[in-house]
PDB file of C-alpha atoms in Angstrom:
ATOM      1  CA  MET J   1     -49.886  96.008  32.897  1.00 47.00           C
ATOM      2  CA  ARG J   2     -52.179  93.310  34.276  1.00 54.00           C
ATOM      3  CA  GLN J   3     -54.098  92.588  30.600  1.00 56.00           C
ATOM      4  CA  GLY J   4     -50.813  92.203  28.773  1.00 54.00           C
ATOM      5  CA  SER J   5     -49.835  89.366  31.252  1.00 67.00           C
ATOM      6  CA  THR J   6     -53.267  87.639  30.481  1.00 75.00           C
ATOM      7  CA  ALA J   7     -52.583  87.653  26.664  1.00 70.00           C
ATOM      8  CA  GLY J   8     -49.025  86.161  27.082  1.00 76.00           C
ATOM      9  CA  GLN J   9     -50.292  83.632  29.315  1.00 82.00           C
ATOM     10  CA  ALA J  10     -52.891  82.446  27.029  1.00 79.00           C
ATOM     11  CA  SER J  11     -50.379  82.115  24.224  1.00 83.00           C
ATOM     12  CA  PHE J  12     -48.299  80.242  26.279  1.00 85.00           C
ATOM     13  CA  GLU J  13     -50.712  77.721  27.298  1.00 87.00           C
ATOM     14  CA  ALA J  14     -52.044  77.530  23.411  1.00 86.00           C
ATOM     15  CA  ALA J  15     -48.350  76.470  22.946  1.00 87.00           C
ATOM     16  CA  TRP J  16     -48.177  74.147  25.625  1.00 89.00           C
ATOM     17  CA  VAL J  17     -51.617  72.700  24.248  1.00 87.00           C
ATOM     18  CA  PHE J  18     -50.247  72.506  20.741  1.00 86.00           C
ATOM     19  CA  ALA J  19     -46.830  70.868  22.035  1.00 86.00           C
ATOM     20  CA  LEU J  20     -49.053  68.116  23.752  1.00 87.00           C
ATOM     21  CA  LEU J  21     -51.255  67.382  20.911  1.00 86.00           C
ATOM     22  CA  PHE J  22     -48.051  66.765  18.697  1.00 84.00           C
ATOM     23  CA  LEU J  23     -46.486  64.850  21.262  1.00 87.00           C
ATOM     24  CA  VAL J  24     -49.366  62.334  21.437  1.00 88.00           C
ATOM     25  CA  LEU J  25     -50.269  62.593  17.804  1.00 86.00           C
ATOM     26  CA  ILE J  26     -46.717  61.494  16.395  1.00 88.00           C
ATOM     27  CA  PRO J  27     -46.628  58.505  18.117  1.00 86.00           C
ATOM     28  CA  MET J  28     -50.115  57.567  17.576  1.00 86.00           C
ATOM     29  CA  ILE J  29     -49.390  57.925  13.677  1.00 85.00           C
ATOM     30  CA  PHE J  30     -46.560  55.873  13.554  1.00 83.00           C
ATOM     31  CA  VAL J  31     -48.227  53.058  15.352  1.00 84.00           C
ATOM     32  CA  PHE J  32     -51.242  52.876  12.890  1.00 81.00           C
ATOM     33  CA  GLN J  33     -48.848  53.130   9.755  1.00 83.00           C
ATOM     34  CA  ARG J  34     -47.058  50.089  11.237  1.00 82.00           C
ATOM     35  CA  TYR J  35     -50.837  48.230  11.928  1.00 78.00           C
ATOM     36  CA  ALA J  36     -51.904  49.040   8.339  1.00 75.00           C
ATOM     37  CA  ALA J  37     -48.591  47.499   6.789  1.00 74.00           C
ATOM     38  CA  GLY J  38     -48.792  44.296   8.772  1.00 76.00           C
ATOM     39  CA  LEU J  39     -52.639  44.285   7.917  1.00 83.00           C
ATOM     40  CA  SER J  40     -51.980  44.631   4.320  1.00 82.00           C
ATOM     41  CA  GLN J  41     -49.563  41.654   4.586  1.00 84.00           C
ATOM     42  CA  GLU J  42     -51.936  39.449   6.502  1.00 88.00           C
ATOM     43  CA  ILE J  43     -54.861  40.165   3.881  1.00 89.00           C
ATOM     44  CA  ALA J  44     -52.176  39.278   1.134  1.00 89.00           C
ATOM     45  CA  ALA J  45     -51.419  35.984   2.696  1.00 91.00           C
ATOM     46  CA  GLN J  46     -55.494  35.388   3.276  1.00 94.00           C
ATOM     47  CA  GLN J  47     -55.811  35.864  -0.644  1.00 96.00           C
ATOM     48  CA  VAL J  48     -52.993  33.668  -1.394  1.00 96.00           C
ATOM     49  CA  VAL J  49     -54.477  30.730   0.733  1.00 97.00           C
ATOM     50  CA  VAL J  50     -57.676  31.086  -0.860  1.00 97.00           C
ATOM     51  CA  ILE J  51     -56.139  31.098  -4.353  1.00 97.00           C
ATOM     52  CA  GLY J  52     -53.955  28.093  -3.272  1.00 97.00           C
ATOM     53  CA  ASN J  53     -57.032  26.369  -2.054  1.00 97.00           C
ATOM     54  CA  ASN J  54     -58.779  26.957  -5.267  1.00 97.00           C
ATOM     55  CA  ILE J  55     -55.882  25.425  -7.103  1.00 97.00           C
ATOM     56  CA  VAL J  56     -55.645  22.231  -5.256  1.00 97.00           C
ATOM     57  CA  ALA J  57     -59.542  21.474  -5.244  1.00 97.00           C
ATOM     58  CA  SER J  58     -59.581  22.248  -9.356  1.00 97.00           C
ATOM     59  CA  ALA J  59     -56.603  19.994  -9.671  1.00 97.00           C
ATOM     60  CA  GLU J  60     -58.262  16.855  -7.613  1.00 96.00           C
ATOM     61  CA  THR J  61     -61.396  17.644  -9.674  1.00 96.00           C
ATOM     62  CA  VAL J  62     -59.995  17.390 -13.020  1.00 97.00           C
ATOM     63  CA  TYR J  63     -57.705  14.725 -12.308  1.00 96.00           C
ATOM     64  CA  TYR J  64     -60.567  12.102 -11.235  1.00 95.00           C
ATOM     65  CA  LEU J  65     -62.664  13.394 -14.150  1.00 94.00           C
ATOM     66  CA  GLY J  66     -59.569  12.389 -16.390  1.00 93.00           C
ATOM     67  CA  GLU J  67     -58.422  13.413 -19.824  1.00 93.00           C
ATOM     68  CA  PRO J  68     -59.471  15.982 -21.444  1.00 93.00           C
ATOM     69  CA  SER J  69     -60.979  17.715 -18.570  1.00 94.00           C
ATOM     70  CA  ARG J  70     -59.838  21.264 -17.739  1.00 96.00           C
ATOM     71  CA  LEU J  71     -60.858  24.130 -15.471  1.00 96.00           C
ATOM     72  CA  THR J  72     -60.004  27.726 -15.667  1.00 97.00           C
ATOM     73  CA  LEU J  73     -60.058  29.998 -12.729  1.00 97.00           C
ATOM     74  CA  TYR J  74     -59.894  33.635 -12.730  1.00 97.00           C
ATOM     75  CA  GLU J  75     -58.020  34.973  -9.400  1.00 96.00           C
ATOM     76  CA  THR J  76     -56.452  38.375  -8.329  1.00 96.00           C
ATOM     77  CA  PHE J  77     -53.082  37.956  -7.589  1.00 96.00           C
ATOM     78  CA  PRO J  78     -51.838  40.310  -4.568  1.00 95.00           C
ATOM     79  CA  PRO J  79     -48.685  42.363  -4.442  1.00 93.00           C
ATOM     80  CA  GLY J  80     -45.912  40.679  -2.058  1.00 91.00           C
ATOM     81  CA  ILE J  81     -45.809  37.056  -3.979  1.00 94.00           C
ATOM     82  CA  LEU J  82     -42.027  36.310  -4.372  1.00 94.00           C
ATOM     83  CA  ASN J  83     -42.121  32.958  -6.088  1.00 95.00           C
ATOM     84  CA  LEU J  84     -44.196  30.509  -6.897  1.00 95.00           C
ATOM     85  CA  THR J  85     -43.077  26.907  -7.258  1.00 95.00           C
ATOM     86  CA  LEU J  86     -43.819  23.390  -7.461  1.00 95.00           C
ATOM     87  CA  LEU J  87     -42.102  21.023  -5.064  1.00 93.00           C
ATOM     88  CA  GLY J  88     -41.913  17.128  -5.736  1.00 88.00           C
ATOM     89  CA  ALA J  89     -44.806  15.970  -7.385  1.00 89.00           C
ATOM     90  CA  ASN J  90     -47.717  17.558  -5.142  1.00 93.00           C
ATOM     91  CA  GLU J  91     -46.642  20.552  -3.326  1.00 96.00           C
ATOM     92  CA  LEU J  92     -47.732  24.098  -4.561  1.00 96.00           C
ATOM     93  CA  VAL J  93     -45.509  26.595  -2.747  1.00 96.00           C
ATOM     94  CA  PHE J  94     -46.261  30.389  -2.737  1.00 96.00           C
ATOM     95  CA  THR J  95     -43.483  32.293  -1.213  1.00 95.00           C
ATOM     96  CA  LEU J  96     -44.385  35.961   0.222  1.00 94.00           C
ATOM     97  CA  ALA J  97     -42.682  39.035   1.404  1.00 90.00           C
ATOM     98  CA  GLY J  98     -42.437  39.190   5.124  1.00 81.00           C
ATOM     99  CA  SER J  99     -44.762  36.199   5.836  1.00 76.00           C
ATOM    100  CA  GLY J 100     -42.441  33.277   4.469  1.00 90.00           C
ATOM    101  CA  GLU J 101     -43.863  30.581   2.699  1.00 94.00           C
ATOM    102  CA  VAL J 102     -47.510  28.961   2.112  1.00 95.00           C
ATOM    103  CA  VAL J 103     -47.503  25.335   1.094  1.00 96.00           C
ATOM    104  CA  PHE J 104     -50.549  23.676  -0.365  1.00 97.00           C
ATOM    105  CA  LEU J 105     -50.466  19.617  -0.433  1.00 97.00           C
ATOM    106  CA  ALA J 106     -52.431  18.160  -3.437  1.00 96.00           C
ATOM    107  CA  PRO J 107     -53.639  14.403  -3.131  1.00 95.00           C
ATOM    108  CA  VAL J 108     -52.806  14.364  -6.770  1.00 96.00           C
ATOM    109  CA  GLY J 109     -49.341  14.778  -8.980  1.00 95.00           C
ATOM    110  CA  LEU J 110     -48.828  18.413 -10.419  1.00 96.00           C
ATOM    111  CA  GLN J 111     -47.083  19.786 -13.066  1.00 95.00           C
ATOM    112  CA  GLY J 112     -46.072  23.273 -14.484  1.00 93.00           C
ATOM    113  CA  SER J 113     -43.591  25.927 -14.380  1.00 89.00           C
ATOM    114  CA  PHE J 114     -44.155  29.441 -13.462  1.00 93.00           C
ATOM    115  CA  THR J 115     -42.226  32.823 -14.698  1.00 93.00           C
ATOM    116  CA  ALA J 116     -42.284  36.031 -12.947  1.00 92.00           C
ATOM    117  CA  SER J 117     -45.296  37.157 -14.634  1.00 93.00           C
ATOM    118  CA  SER J 118     -47.209  33.978 -13.363  1.00 93.00           C
ATOM    119  CA  PHE J 119     -47.197  35.678 -10.131  1.00 92.00           C
ATOM    120  CA  SER J 120     -46.989  39.127 -10.383  1.00 95.00           C
ATOM    121  CA  PRO J 121     -49.925  41.091  -8.886  1.00 96.00           C
ATOM    122  CA  GLY J 122     -53.218  41.726 -10.850  1.00 95.00           C
ATOM    123  CA  GLU J 123     -55.717  39.245 -12.411  1.00 97.00           C
ATOM    124  CA  LYS J 124     -54.691  35.933 -13.501  1.00 96.00           C
ATOM    125  CA  ARG J 125     -56.287  32.961 -15.658  1.00 97.00           C
ATOM    126  CA  ILE J 126     -55.236  29.702 -14.174  1.00 97.00           C
ATOM    127  CA  SER J 127     -55.839  26.927 -16.515  1.00 97.00           C
ATOM    128  CA  VAL J 128     -55.851  23.411 -14.666  1.00 97.00           C
ATOM    129  CA  GLU J 129     -55.990  20.465 -16.941  1.00 97.00           C
ATOM    130  CA  ALA J 130     -55.896  16.683 -16.331  1.00 95.00           C
ATOM    131  CA  SER J 131     -52.782  15.546 -18.303  1.00 92.00           C
ATOM    132  CA  GLY J 132     -52.188  11.250 -18.012  1.00 87.00           C
ATOM    133  CA  SER J 133     -51.159  10.678 -14.193  1.00 91.00           C
ATOM    134  CA  ALA J 134     -50.768  14.331 -12.986  1.00 94.00           C
ATOM    135  CA  VAL J 135     -52.511  17.929 -13.582  1.00 96.00           C
ATOM    136  CA  ASN J 136     -51.006  20.603 -15.404  1.00 96.00           C
ATOM    137  CA  ILE J 137     -51.374  24.075 -13.953  1.00 96.00           C
ATOM    138  CA  THR J 138     -50.626  26.931 -16.795  1.00 96.00           C
ATOM    139  CA  ILE J 139     -51.091  30.803 -15.244  1.00 96.00           C
ATOM    140  CA  ARG J 140     -51.196  33.737 -17.743  1.00 93.00           C
TER     141      ARG J 140
END
């Protein structure tokens, strides 16, 4: 009879070990998923900062070189860009999911219009071309 109670005690202890393991693991998995999602948004925002800075620097270069100067950039747009617009004469604005807006001020005038395919995820060819008193930006 004594031997049967030790087997029962061992299985009871094993059940408690598994219960405690699940009690610890489930919150850890949840925290990790939330952290990973936030990290991917942060990485996308940093990629947008690099892309925006490259566009503004290229616009300034071709503007001061004058017509018919053109630079072509090849950039990979991350997922999460909701919109891309030009405000005023010199503001390039990326609207991001969850992060708000990222605004780039150019020291030169910017022109261009963008469709949804212009800022969809994936590799894009960005043409930055001097055009009179402004710089024309085309994304394909």
